[in-house]
């Protein structure tokens, strides 16, 4: 533990979730160990929060298929959190909320609107389609995920009470809060390493644009549009009520505005890409990352069989539905980051930083391509050429 080789994931936020048809979803915790090959390996899984005789701690030395079943039920719970919070809640829905508020408070000629607009493209359209087809009653989530749509949205709602822009929406703070920032302790964490590269580029791009427009403190404090926008983001009564907005939404320090805009762009591009584009690779083989399991979780270490594993997996029709939808969701149909579909910047204070942004993203792409040659498994999802500008799928 002193060498930071032991990690824990505790999915206790699933504890109060009611699943469709009273299906059972675990509320697990799992212990992981970074081995000599820098692989993060599960070494202990407890499927429910309270220790008891029928809630043992499963370990790799348990019977082969019993340990496999415990890992599948852990991943089933993890998939519920991923799909509800990591993906839908804290990319799609957060971005939509900010998008609508931005259109209400900022004119199309405002530099912050022009910075953000390329990253809101297609967002409202895809969210409307998702609500109508995926989250609707008897839709894809009801039929292929243990939680069902009601449980999924309840999990989003509960977790939203704890979400903060200055932690969950700010990559360096997010990594630090989870103990994942140490590259020596855990060298093989591609999301961290690739995301930080793009984060730095986005941060520098936003800084260059905003420092050019707000070249004196008074221009920022006297900008009633941006002050109203900040109030809207942070205020819980007549605004969006986002916790942890830098400066509490009162932009007297330009650094706070730079961070807020950087966070929004990152969530709408890199954050969504990491949450979304691996879905087919993860979900399409149900034993790997099962969105749905039949039967009940194991309550003892009694040996299970291969047939027990097969019986727990989704039926063929459901598996096909999972494959089809995750394949569609994993496809990219819009331009890569920096290659904006609509040109909002015409002022040299904006166009020159955009040119620099594109050049630096190409450099990052080359770095990531080189990294993937030596990784145990390639991680293509955050190559800037694969990261869309906005949440479009």
mmCIF file of C-alpha atoms in Angstrom:
data_model
loop_
_atom_site.group_PDB
_atom_site.id
_atom_site.type_symbol
_atom_site.label_atom_id
_atom_site.label_comp_id
_atom_site.label_asym_id
_atom_site.label_seq_id
_atom_site.Cartn_x
_atom_site.Cartn_y
_atom_site.Cartn_z
ATOM 1 C CA UNK A 1 0.000 0.000 0.000
ATOM 2 C CA UNK A 2 2.903 2.360 0.710
ATOM 3 C CA UNK A 3 4.081 1.776 -2.851
ATOM 4 C CA UNK A 4 0.579 2.633 -4.129
ATOM 5 C CA UNK A 5 0.125 -0.791 -5.674
ATOM 6 C CA UNK A 6 -3.269 -1.461 -4.079
ATOM 7 C CA UNK A 7 -6.474 0.163 -5.370
ATOM 8 C CA UNK A 8 -10.116 -0.116 -4.376
ATOM 9 C CA UNK A 9 -13.388 0.559 -6.174
ATOM 10 C CA UNK A 10 -16.483 0.857 -4.022
ATOM 11 C CA UNK A 11 -19.799 1.033 -5.883
ATOM 12 C CA UNK A 12 -21.871 1.705 -2.762
ATOM 13 C CA UNK A 13 -23.896 4.340 -4.653
ATOM 14 C CA UNK A 14 -25.840 1.468 -6.184
ATOM 15 C CA UNK A 15 -27.201 0.597 -2.721
ATOM 16 C CA UNK A 16 -30.532 2.435 -2.981
ATOM 17 C CA UNK A 17 -31.257 1.774 -6.653
ATOM 18 C CA UNK A 18 -34.505 -0.006 -7.478
ATOM 19 C CA UNK A 19 -34.149 -2.059 -10.658
ATOM 20 C CA UNK A 20 -36.887 -2.855 -13.134
ATOM 21 C CA UNK A 21 -38.941 -5.934 -12.184
ATOM 22 C CA UNK A 22 -37.015 -5.986 -8.873
ATOM 23 C CA UNK A 23 -33.955 -7.390 -10.598
ATOM 24 C CA UNK A 24 -30.959 -7.767 -8.307
ATOM 25 C CA UNK A 25 -27.905 -5.620 -8.923
ATOM 26 C CA UNK A 26 -24.855 -5.927 -6.722
ATOM 27 C CA UNK A 27 -23.401 -3.081 -4.680
ATOM 28 C CA UNK A 28 -19.840 -4.345 -4.812
ATOM 29 C CA UNK A 29 -16.403 -3.347 -3.717
ATOM 30 C CA UNK A 30 -13.270 -4.729 -5.318
ATOM 31 C CA UNK A 31 -9.605 -4.678 -4.450
ATOM 32 C CA UNK A 32 -7.013 -4.446 -7.233
ATOM 33 C CA UNK A 33 -3.256 -4.943 -7.259
ATOM 34 C CA UNK A 34 -0.754 -3.513 -9.736
ATOM 35 C CA UNK A 35 1.441 -6.537 -10.437
ATOM 36 C CA UNK A 36 5.015 -6.723 -11.704
ATOM 37 C CA UNK A 37 3.840 -6.228 -15.298
ATOM 38 C CA UNK A 38 1.941 -3.074 -14.220
ATOM 39 C CA UNK A 39 -1.363 -4.794 -14.881
ATOM 40 C CA UNK A 40 -4.204 -3.861 -12.524
ATOM 41 C CA UNK A 41 -5.528 -7.246 -11.374
ATOM 42 C CA UNK A 42 -8.570 -8.002 -9.185
ATOM 43 C CA UNK A 43 -7.551 -9.763 -5.972
ATOM 44 C CA UNK A 44 -10.762 -9.586 -3.900
ATOM 45 C CA UNK A 45 -14.446 -8.931 -4.633
ATOM 46 C CA UNK A 46 -17.300 -8.499 -2.161
ATOM 47 C CA UNK A 47 -20.585 -8.257 -4.038
ATOM 48 C CA UNK A 48 -22.645 -6.456 -1.373
ATOM 49 C CA UNK A 49 -21.749 -3.834 1.207
ATOM 50 C CA UNK A 50 -22.376 -5.623 4.508
ATOM 51 C CA UNK A 51 -20.196 -8.651 5.335
ATOM 52 C CA UNK A 52 -22.168 -11.803 6.114
ATOM 53 C CA UNK A 53 -22.045 -15.560 5.721
ATOM 54 C CA UNK A 54 -23.876 -15.331 2.390
ATOM 55 C CA UNK A 55 -21.727 -12.417 1.183
ATOM 56 C CA UNK A 56 -18.178 -13.807 1.114
ATOM 57 C CA UNK A 57 -15.068 -12.134 -0.206
ATOM 58 C CA UNK A 58 -14.254 -13.871 -3.483
ATOM 59 C CA UNK A 59 -10.591 -14.282 -4.430
ATOM 60 C CA UNK A 60 -8.679 -15.734 -7.418
ATOM 61 C CA UNK A 61 -7.937 -18.970 -5.567
ATOM 62 C CA UNK A 62 -11.671 -19.784 -5.347
ATOM 63 C CA UNK A 63 -13.074 -22.394 -7.765
ATOM 64 C CA UNK A 64 -12.523 -21.188 -11.352
ATOM 65 C CA UNK A 65 -16.126 -20.518 -12.387
ATOM 66 C CA UNK A 66 -17.120 -19.172 -8.970
ATOM 67 C CA UNK A 67 -14.416 -16.501 -9.273
ATOM 68 C CA UNK A 68 -15.504 -15.850 -12.854
ATOM 69 C CA UNK A 69 -19.121 -15.377 -11.780
ATOM 70 C CA UNK A 70 -18.079 -12.951 -9.038
ATOM 71 C CA UNK A 71 -16.117 -10.900 -11.602
ATOM 72 C CA UNK A 72 -19.099 -10.885 -13.973
ATOM 73 C CA UNK A 73 -21.459 -9.603 -11.275
ATOM 74 C CA UNK A 74 -18.946 -6.945 -10.288
ATOM 75 C CA UNK A 75 -18.688 -5.848 -13.929
ATOM 76 C CA UNK A 76 -22.472 -5.875 -14.245
ATOM 77 C CA UNK A 77 -22.631 -3.292 -11.445
ATOM 78 C CA UNK A 78 -19.727 -1.346 -12.920
ATOM 79 C CA UNK A 79 -21.512 -1.286 -16.301
ATOM 80 C CA UNK A 80 -24.581 0.203 -14.628
ATOM 81 C CA UNK A 81 -22.485 3.015 -13.145
ATOM 82 C CA UNK A 82 -20.604 3.513 -16.404
ATOM 83 C CA UNK A 83 -23.680 3.776 -18.573
ATOM 84 C CA UNK A 84 -25.700 5.933 -16.183
ATOM 85 C CA UNK A 85 -23.120 8.300 -14.706
ATOM 86 C CA UNK A 86 -19.791 8.148 -16.540
ATOM 87 C CA UNK A 87 -21.505 8.199 -19.929
ATOM 88 C CA UNK A 88 -25.081 9.526 -19.941
ATOM 89 C CA UNK A 89 -25.129 11.694 -16.825
ATOM 90 C CA UNK A 90 -21.760 13.373 -16.786
ATOM 91 C CA UNK A 91 -21.179 13.877 -20.474
ATOM 92 C CA UNK A 92 -24.516 13.944 -22.353
ATOM 93 C CA UNK A 93 -26.753 15.490 -19.692
ATOM 94 C CA UNK A 94 -24.251 17.865 -18.105
ATOM 95 C CA UNK A 95 -23.272 19.168 -21.543
ATOM 96 C CA UNK A 96 -26.926 19.600 -22.575
ATOM 97 C CA UNK A 97 -27.706 21.556 -19.423
ATOM 98 C CA UNK A 98 -24.762 23.902 -20.031
ATOM 99 C CA UNK A 99 -25.591 24.159 -23.756
ATOM 100 C CA UNK A 100 -29.158 25.331 -23.137
ATOM 101 C CA UNK A 101 -28.030 27.793 -20.456
ATOM 102 C CA UNK A 102 -25.296 29.169 -22.703
ATOM 103 C CA UNK A 103 -27.766 29.890 -25.486
ATOM 104 C CA UNK A 104 -29.949 31.724 -22.991
ATOM 105 C CA UNK A 105 -27.203 33.920 -21.561
ATOM 106 C CA UNK A 106 -24.598 34.567 -24.271
ATOM 107 C CA UNK A 107 -25.073 36.196 -27.653
ATOM 108 C CA UNK A 108 -23.712 34.345 -30.719
ATOM 109 C CA UNK A 109 -21.058 37.056 -31.105
ATOM 110 C CA UNK A 110 -19.667 36.564 -27.601
ATOM 111 C CA UNK A 111 -16.147 35.053 -27.575
ATOM 112 C CA UNK A 112 -17.105 32.417 -24.987
ATOM 113 C CA UNK A 113 -20.135 31.411 -27.072
ATOM 114 C CA UNK A 114 -17.878 31.106 -30.119
ATOM 115 C CA UNK A 115 -15.417 28.988 -28.130
ATOM 116 C CA UNK A 116 -18.108 26.613 -26.909
ATOM 117 C CA UNK A 117 -20.487 26.419 -29.884
ATOM 118 C CA UNK A 118 -18.496 23.816 -31.902
ATOM 119 C CA UNK A 119 -18.652 21.519 -28.887
ATOM 120 C CA UNK A 120 -22.457 21.703 -28.584
ATOM 121 C CA UNK A 121 -23.129 20.738 -32.211
ATOM 122 C CA UNK A 122 -25.588 17.816 -32.599
ATOM 123 C CA UNK A 123 -25.845 17.449 -28.812
ATOM 124 C CA UNK A 124 -29.540 18.277 -28.378
ATOM 125 C CA UNK A 125 -30.459 16.124 -31.356
ATOM 126 C CA UNK A 126 -28.652 13.011 -30.130
ATOM 127 C CA UNK A 127 -29.981 13.457 -26.595
ATOM 128 C CA UNK A 128 -33.540 13.696 -27.907
ATOM 129 C CA UNK A 129 -33.036 10.504 -29.911
ATOM 130 C CA UNK A 130 -31.501 8.740 -26.900
ATOM 131 C CA UNK A 131 -34.401 9.668 -24.635
ATOM 132 C CA UNK A 132 -36.918 8.516 -27.232
ATOM 133 C CA UNK A 133 -35.248 5.223 -28.157
ATOM 134 C CA UNK A 134 -32.856 4.144 -25.429
ATOM 135 C CA UNK A 135 -34.156 5.549 -22.136
ATOM 136 C CA UNK A 136 -37.876 5.393 -22.978
ATOM 137 C CA UNK A 137 -40.141 2.782 -21.331
ATOM 138 C CA UNK A 138 -39.502 -0.608 -22.927
ATOM 139 C CA UNK A 139 -36.523 0.894 -24.737
ATOM 140 C CA UNK A 140 -33.014 -0.500 -25.023
ATOM 141 C CA UNK A 141 -31.973 0.220 -21.424
ATOM 142 C CA UNK A 142 -35.154 -1.269 -19.955
ATOM 143 C CA UNK A 143 -34.632 -4.441 -21.946
ATOM 144 C CA UNK A 144 -30.860 -4.937 -21.890
ATOM 145 C CA UNK A 145 -29.611 -3.464 -18.604
ATOM 146 C CA UNK A 146 -30.216 -4.848 -15.122
ATOM 147 C CA UNK A 147 -31.214 -1.450 -13.715
ATOM 148 C CA UNK A 148 -33.747 -0.607 -16.411
ATOM 149 C CA UNK A 149 -34.234 3.044 -17.352
ATOM 150 C CA UNK A 150 -35.780 4.029 -14.028
ATOM 151 C CA UNK A 151 -32.898 2.662 -11.983
ATOM 152 C CA UNK A 152 -30.388 4.185 -14.378
ATOM 153 C CA UNK A 153 -31.887 7.678 -14.048
ATOM 154 C CA UNK A 154 -32.165 7.307 -10.266
ATOM 155 C CA UNK A 155 -28.454 6.507 -10.124
ATOM 156 C CA UNK A 156 -27.690 9.623 -12.193
ATOM 157 C CA UNK A 157 -29.865 11.729 -9.902
ATOM 158 C CA UNK A 158 -28.240 10.478 -6.712
ATOM 159 C CA UNK A 159 -24.690 10.773 -8.021
ATOM 160 C CA UNK A 160 -25.352 14.278 -9.375
ATOM 161 C CA UNK A 161 -25.712 15.440 -5.755
ATOM 162 C CA UNK A 162 -21.966 14.803 -5.333
ATOM 163 C CA UNK A 163 -20.644 15.847 -8.770
ATOM 164 C CA UNK A 164 -18.352 18.888 -8.825
ATOM 165 C CA UNK A 165 -16.883 20.718 -11.787
ATOM 166 C CA UNK A 166 -13.672 21.514 -9.878
ATOM 167 C CA UNK A 167 -13.099 17.823 -9.119
ATOM 168 C CA UNK A 168 -15.047 15.455 -11.373
ATOM 169 C CA UNK A 169 -15.004 17.897 -14.286
ATOM 170 C CA UNK A 170 -11.357 18.960 -13.937
ATOM 171 C CA UNK A 171 -9.011 16.195 -15.057
ATOM 172 C CA UNK A 172 -5.963 16.840 -12.815
ATOM 173 C CA UNK A 173 -8.182 17.102 -9.720
ATOM 174 C CA UNK A 174 -10.218 14.059 -10.765
ATOM 175 C CA UNK A 175 -7.087 11.926 -11.096
ATOM 176 C CA UNK A 176 -5.703 13.177 -7.777
ATOM 177 C CA UNK A 177 -8.976 12.582 -5.932
ATOM 178 C CA UNK A 178 -8.942 8.958 -7.104
ATOM 179 C CA UNK A 179 -5.252 8.433 -6.354
ATOM 180 C CA UNK A 180 -4.516 7.824 -10.028
ATOM 181 C CA UNK A 181 -2.124 10.673 -10.787
ATOM 182 C CA UNK A 182 1.106 8.807 -9.911
ATOM 183 C CA UNK A 183 2.635 7.550 -13.152
ATOM 184 C CA UNK A 184 5.322 5.540 -11.335
ATOM 185 C CA UNK A 185 2.871 3.667 -9.100
ATOM 186 C CA UNK A 186 0.635 2.752 -12.038
ATOM 187 C CA UNK A 187 2.494 3.284 -15.321
ATOM 188 C CA UNK A 188 -0.133 1.550 -17.466
ATOM 189 C CA UNK A 189 -3.165 3.870 -17.323
ATOM 190 C CA UNK A 190 -3.731 5.030 -20.910
ATOM 191 C CA UNK A 191 -6.784 7.218 -20.158
ATOM 192 C CA UNK A 192 -4.770 9.344 -17.729
ATOM 193 C CA UNK A 193 -1.732 9.690 -19.963
ATOM 194 C CA UNK A 194 -3.548 10.407 -23.228
ATOM 195 C CA UNK A 195 -6.264 12.597 -21.708
ATOM 196 C CA UNK A 196 -3.706 14.808 -19.959
ATOM 197 C CA UNK A 197 -2.000 15.532 -23.283
ATOM 198 C CA UNK A 198 -5.223 16.763 -24.887
ATOM 199 C CA UNK A 199 -6.331 18.521 -21.700
ATOM 200 C CA UNK A 200 -3.174 20.639 -21.740
ATOM 201 C CA UNK A 201 -3.717 21.560 -25.397
ATOM 202 C CA UNK A 202 -7.349 22.565 -24.783
ATOM 203 C CA UNK A 203 -6.382 24.536 -21.668
ATOM 204 C CA UNK A 204 -3.701 26.484 -23.548
ATOM 205 C CA UNK A 205 -6.070 27.123 -26.471
ATOM 206 C CA UNK A 206 -8.807 28.516 -24.207
ATOM 207 C CA UNK A 207 -6.277 30.634 -22.304
ATOM 208 C CA UNK A 208 -4.875 32.167 -25.492
ATOM 209 C CA UNK A 209 -8.315 33.137 -26.793
ATOM 210 C CA UNK A 210 -9.683 34.537 -23.532
ATOM 211 C CA UNK A 211 -6.517 36.431 -22.599
ATOM 212 C CA UNK A 212 -6.704 38.145 -25.997
ATOM 213 C CA UNK A 213 -10.303 39.264 -25.475
ATOM 214 C CA UNK A 214 -10.046 40.057 -21.762
ATOM 215 C CA UNK A 215 -6.775 41.996 -21.781
ATOM 216 C CA UNK A 216 -7.732 44.000 -18.695
ATOM 217 C CA UNK A 217 -9.532 42.958 -15.462
ATOM 218 C CA UNK A 218 -12.281 45.494 -16.085
ATOM 219 C CA UNK A 219 -13.285 43.907 -19.377
ATOM 220 C CA UNK A 220 -14.087 40.725 -17.485
ATOM 221 C CA UNK A 221 -15.816 42.196 -14.440
ATOM 222 C CA UNK A 222 -17.855 44.622 -16.581
ATOM 223 C CA UNK A 223 -19.000 41.917 -19.005
ATOM 224 C CA UNK A 224 -22.563 41.476 -17.759
ATOM 225 C CA UNK A 225 -23.220 38.618 -20.197
ATOM 226 C CA UNK A 226 -20.420 36.459 -18.840
ATOM 227 C CA UNK A 227 -21.270 37.369 -15.237
ATOM 228 C CA UNK A 228 -24.908 36.338 -15.821
ATOM 229 C CA UNK A 229 -23.657 33.145 -17.459
ATOM 230 C CA UNK A 230 -21.482 32.325 -14.463
ATOM 231 C CA UNK A 231 -24.350 33.008 -12.068
ATOM 232 C CA UNK A 232 -26.573 30.711 -14.123
ATOM 233 C CA UNK A 233 -24.030 27.878 -13.989
ATOM 234 C CA UNK A 234 -23.600 27.959 -10.212
ATOM 235 C CA UNK A 235 -26.838 29.219 -8.703
ATOM 236 C CA UNK A 236 -29.048 26.402 -7.331
ATOM 237 C CA UNK A 237 -32.221 28.506 -7.190
ATOM 238 C CA UNK A 238 -32.585 30.144 -10.605
ATOM 239 C CA UNK A 239 -29.660 28.516 -12.412
ATOM 240 C CA UNK A 240 -28.186 25.105 -13.146
ATOM 241 C CA UNK A 241 -26.884 24.496 -9.638
ATOM 242 C CA UNK A 242 -23.575 22.986 -10.754
ATOM 243 C CA UNK A 243 -21.352 22.506 -7.723
ATOM 244 C CA UNK A 244 -17.692 23.501 -7.782
ATOM 245 C CA UNK A 245 -17.927 26.065 -10.588
ATOM 246 C CA UNK A 246 -14.602 27.874 -10.493
ATOM 247 C CA UNK A 247 -14.978 31.272 -8.820
ATOM 248 C CA UNK A 248 -18.464 30.193 -7.716
ATOM 249 C CA UNK A 249 -19.641 31.645 -11.012
ATOM 250 C CA UNK A 250 -18.399 35.150 -10.115
ATOM 251 C CA UNK A 251 -15.705 35.796 -12.685
ATOM 252 C CA UNK A 252 -13.413 38.423 -11.177
ATOM 253 C CA UNK A 253 -10.324 36.300 -11.946
ATOM 254 C CA UNK A 254 -9.813 35.358 -15.598
ATOM 255 C CA UNK A 255 -8.215 32.076 -14.516
ATOM 256 C CA UNK A 256 -11.588 30.895 -13.183
ATOM 257 C CA UNK A 257 -13.298 31.555 -16.516
ATOM 258 C CA UNK A 258 -10.478 29.785 -18.384
ATOM 259 C CA UNK A 259 -10.954 26.714 -16.193
ATOM 260 C CA UNK A 260 -14.740 26.633 -16.616
ATOM 261 C CA UNK A 261 -14.545 26.845 -20.419
ATOM 262 C CA UNK A 262 -11.731 24.258 -20.514
ATOM 263 C CA UNK A 263 -13.794 21.879 -18.368
ATOM 264 C CA UNK A 264 -16.852 22.180 -20.628
ATOM 265 C CA UNK A 265 -14.869 21.592 -23.830
ATOM 266 C CA UNK A 266 -13.020 18.643 -22.271
ATOM 267 C CA UNK A 267 -16.245 16.972 -21.084
ATOM 268 C CA UNK A 268 -17.881 17.484 -24.485
ATOM 269 C CA UNK A 269 -14.996 15.996 -26.446
ATOM 270 C CA UNK A 270 -12.399 13.944 -24.553
ATOM 271 C CA UNK A 271 -14.639 12.965 -21.635
ATOM 272 C CA UNK A 272 -17.368 11.665 -23.916
ATOM 273 C CA UNK A 273 -14.928 9.868 -26.205
ATOM 274 C CA UNK A 274 -13.390 7.953 -23.304
ATOM 275 C CA UNK A 275 -16.831 7.012 -21.953
ATOM 276 C CA UNK A 276 -18.445 6.155 -25.274
ATOM 277 C CA UNK A 277 -16.190 4.831 -27.996
ATOM 278 C CA UNK A 278 -14.980 1.715 -26.169
ATOM 279 C CA UNK A 279 -18.536 0.444 -25.723
ATOM 280 C CA UNK A 280 -18.547 -2.111 -28.525
ATOM 281 C CA UNK A 281 -15.138 -3.421 -27.484
ATOM 282 C CA UNK A 282 -16.278 -3.791 -23.857
ATOM 283 C CA UNK A 283 -19.961 -4.777 -24.023
ATOM 284 C CA UNK A 284 -20.320 -6.810 -27.218
ATOM 285 C CA UNK A 285 -18.885 -9.965 -25.626
ATOM 286 C CA UNK A 286 -21.261 -10.245 -22.629
ATOM 287 C CA UNK A 287 -19.001 -12.299 -20.300
ATOM 288 C CA UNK A 288 -16.493 -9.422 -20.404
ATOM 289 C CA UNK A 289 -18.793 -6.566 -19.415
ATOM 290 C CA UNK A 290 -22.359 -7.827 -18.972
ATOM 291 C CA UNK A 291 -25.056 -5.170 -18.994
ATOM 292 C CA UNK A 292 -27.529 -7.847 -17.921
ATOM 293 C CA UNK A 293 -27.229 -11.124 -16.016
ATOM 294 C CA UNK A 294 -29.876 -13.782 -15.385
ATOM 295 C CA UNK A 295 -30.338 -15.554 -12.091
ATOM 296 C CA UNK A 296 -28.849 -14.384 -8.816
ATOM 297 C CA UNK A 297 -25.332 -13.492 -7.636
ATOM 298 C CA UNK A 298 -23.318 -16.229 -5.913
ATOM 299 C CA UNK A 299 -23.735 -16.361 -2.144
ATOM 300 C CA UNK A 300 -21.050 -18.932 -1.348
ATOM 301 C CA UNK A 301 -17.792 -20.291 -2.669
ATOM 302 C CA UNK A 302 -19.354 -23.537 -3.802
ATOM 303 C CA UNK A 303 -17.899 -24.625 -7.164
ATOM 304 C CA UNK A 304 -19.862 -23.464 -10.201
ATOM 305 C CA UNK A 305 -19.704 -24.900 -13.704
ATOM 306 C CA UNK A 306 -19.262 -23.543 -17.199
ATOM 307 C CA UNK A 307 -22.978 -24.165 -17.729
ATOM 308 C CA UNK A 308 -23.748 -21.904 -14.745
ATOM 309 C CA UNK A 309 -21.830 -19.133 -16.489
ATOM 310 C CA UNK A 310 -23.707 -19.692 -19.750
ATOM 311 C CA UNK A 311 -27.050 -19.725 -17.947
ATOM 312 C CA UNK A 312 -26.288 -16.336 -16.377
ATOM 313 C CA UNK A 313 -25.601 -14.636 -19.711
ATOM 314 C CA UNK A 314 -28.241 -12.760 -21.726
ATOM 315 C CA UNK A 315 -30.274 -14.748 -24.250
ATOM 316 C CA UNK A 316 -29.369 -14.538 -27.940
ATOM 317 C CA UNK A 317 -31.849 -11.798 -28.904
ATOM 318 C CA UNK A 318 -30.732 -9.574 -26.034
ATOM 319 C CA UNK A 319 -27.070 -10.193 -26.841
ATOM 320 C CA UNK A 320 -27.701 -9.181 -30.444
ATOM 321 C CA UNK A 321 -29.445 -5.971 -29.284
ATOM 322 C CA UNK A 322 -26.442 -5.150 -27.085
ATOM 323 C CA UNK A 323 -24.034 -5.786 -29.959
ATOM 324 C CA UNK A 324 -26.019 -3.653 -32.423
ATOM 325 C CA UNK A 325 -26.508 -0.621 -30.179
ATOM 326 C CA UNK A 326 -22.987 -0.563 -28.762
ATOM 327 C CA UNK A 327 -21.613 -0.874 -32.297
ATOM 328 C CA UNK A 328 -23.681 2.113 -33.436
ATOM 329 C CA UNK A 329 -22.672 4.128 -30.369
ATOM 330 C CA UNK A 330 -19.003 3.358 -30.978
ATOM 331 C CA UNK A 331 -18.998 4.719 -34.537
ATOM 332 C CA UNK A 332 -17.761 8.229 -35.308
ATOM 333 C CA UNK A 333 -19.754 10.253 -37.790
ATOM 334 C CA UNK A 334 -18.520 13.791 -37.192
ATOM 335 C CA UNK A 335 -15.289 15.753 -37.496
ATOM 336 C CA UNK A 336 -12.268 15.253 -35.276
ATOM 337 C CA UNK A 337 -11.367 17.673 -32.506
ATOM 338 C CA UNK A 338 -10.217 21.025 -33.903
ATOM 339 C CA UNK A 339 -11.672 20.360 -37.360
ATOM 340 C CA UNK A 340 -14.809 22.370 -36.643
ATOM 341 C CA UNK A 341 -17.903 21.663 -38.727
ATOM 342 C CA UNK A 342 -18.964 25.294 -38.387
ATOM 343 C CA UNK A 343 -16.511 28.182 -38.311
ATOM 344 C CA UNK A 344 -17.490 30.483 -35.441
ATOM 345 C CA UNK A 345 -14.194 32.346 -35.104
ATOM 346 C CA UNK A 346 -13.437 35.153 -37.557
ATOM 347 C CA UNK A 347 -11.437 37.523 -35.376
ATOM 348 C CA UNK A 348 -7.644 36.896 -35.516
ATOM 349 C CA UNK A 349 -7.741 36.673 -31.709
ATOM 350 C CA UNK A 350 -9.681 33.461 -32.239
ATOM 351 C CA UNK A 351 -8.536 32.128 -35.607
ATOM 352 C CA UNK A 352 -4.811 32.078 -34.795
ATOM 353 C CA UNK A 353 -5.289 29.991 -31.615
ATOM 354 C CA UNK A 354 -7.473 27.575 -33.625
ATOM 355 C CA UNK A 355 -4.631 27.048 -36.090
ATOM 356 C CA UNK A 356 -2.243 26.400 -33.216
ATOM 357 C CA UNK A 357 -4.775 24.015 -31.630
ATOM 358 C CA UNK A 358 -4.924 21.899 -34.779
ATOM 359 C CA UNK A 359 -1.155 21.753 -35.107
ATOM 360 C CA UNK A 360 -0.665 20.670 -31.495
ATOM 361 C CA UNK A 361 -3.394 18.033 -31.717
ATOM 362 C CA UNK A 362 -1.591 16.469 -34.673
ATOM 363 C CA UNK A 363 1.543 16.306 -32.528
ATOM 364 C CA UNK A 364 -0.430 14.637 -29.727
ATOM 365 C CA UNK A 365 -1.831 12.154 -32.241
ATOM 366 C CA UNK A 366 1.699 11.133 -33.220
ATOM 367 C CA UNK A 367 2.705 10.710 -29.552
ATOM 368 C CA UNK A 368 -0.304 8.487 -28.816
ATOM 369 C CA UNK A 369 0.224 6.412 -31.963
ATOM 370 C CA UNK A 370 3.801 5.771 -30.834
ATOM 371 C CA UNK A 371 2.645 4.890 -27.296
ATOM 372 C CA UNK A 372 0.165 2.359 -28.646
ATOM 373 C CA UNK A 373 2.957 0.433 -30.337
ATOM 374 C CA UNK A 374 4.394 -0.572 -26.963
ATOM 375 C CA UNK A 375 1.269 -0.832 -24.814
ATOM 376 C CA UNK A 376 0.013 -4.282 -23.767
ATOM 377 C CA UNK A 377 -3.250 -3.340 -25.498
ATOM 378 C CA UNK A 378 -3.604 -0.344 -27.814
ATOM 379 C CA UNK A 379 -5.800 2.487 -26.513
ATOM 380 C CA UNK A 380 -7.067 4.272 -29.643
ATOM 381 C CA UNK A 381 -10.009 6.115 -28.088
ATOM 382 C CA UNK A 382 -8.206 9.386 -27.276
ATOM 383 C CA UNK A 383 -6.133 9.791 -30.390
ATOM 384 C CA UNK A 384 -7.266 13.340 -31.353
ATOM 385 C CA UNK A 385 -8.087 12.033 -34.834
ATOM 386 C CA UNK A 386 -10.699 9.780 -33.137
ATOM 387 C CA UNK A 387 -12.117 12.375 -30.705
ATOM 388 C CA UNK A 388 -15.090 14.310 -32.111
ATOM 389 C CA UNK A 389 -15.634 17.983 -31.307
ATOM 390 C CA UNK A 390 -18.995 17.346 -29.709
ATOM 391 C CA UNK A 391 -21.289 14.665 -28.345
ATOM 392 C CA UNK A 392 -22.853 13.544 -31.601
ATOM 393 C CA UNK A 393 -23.646 9.859 -30.936
#
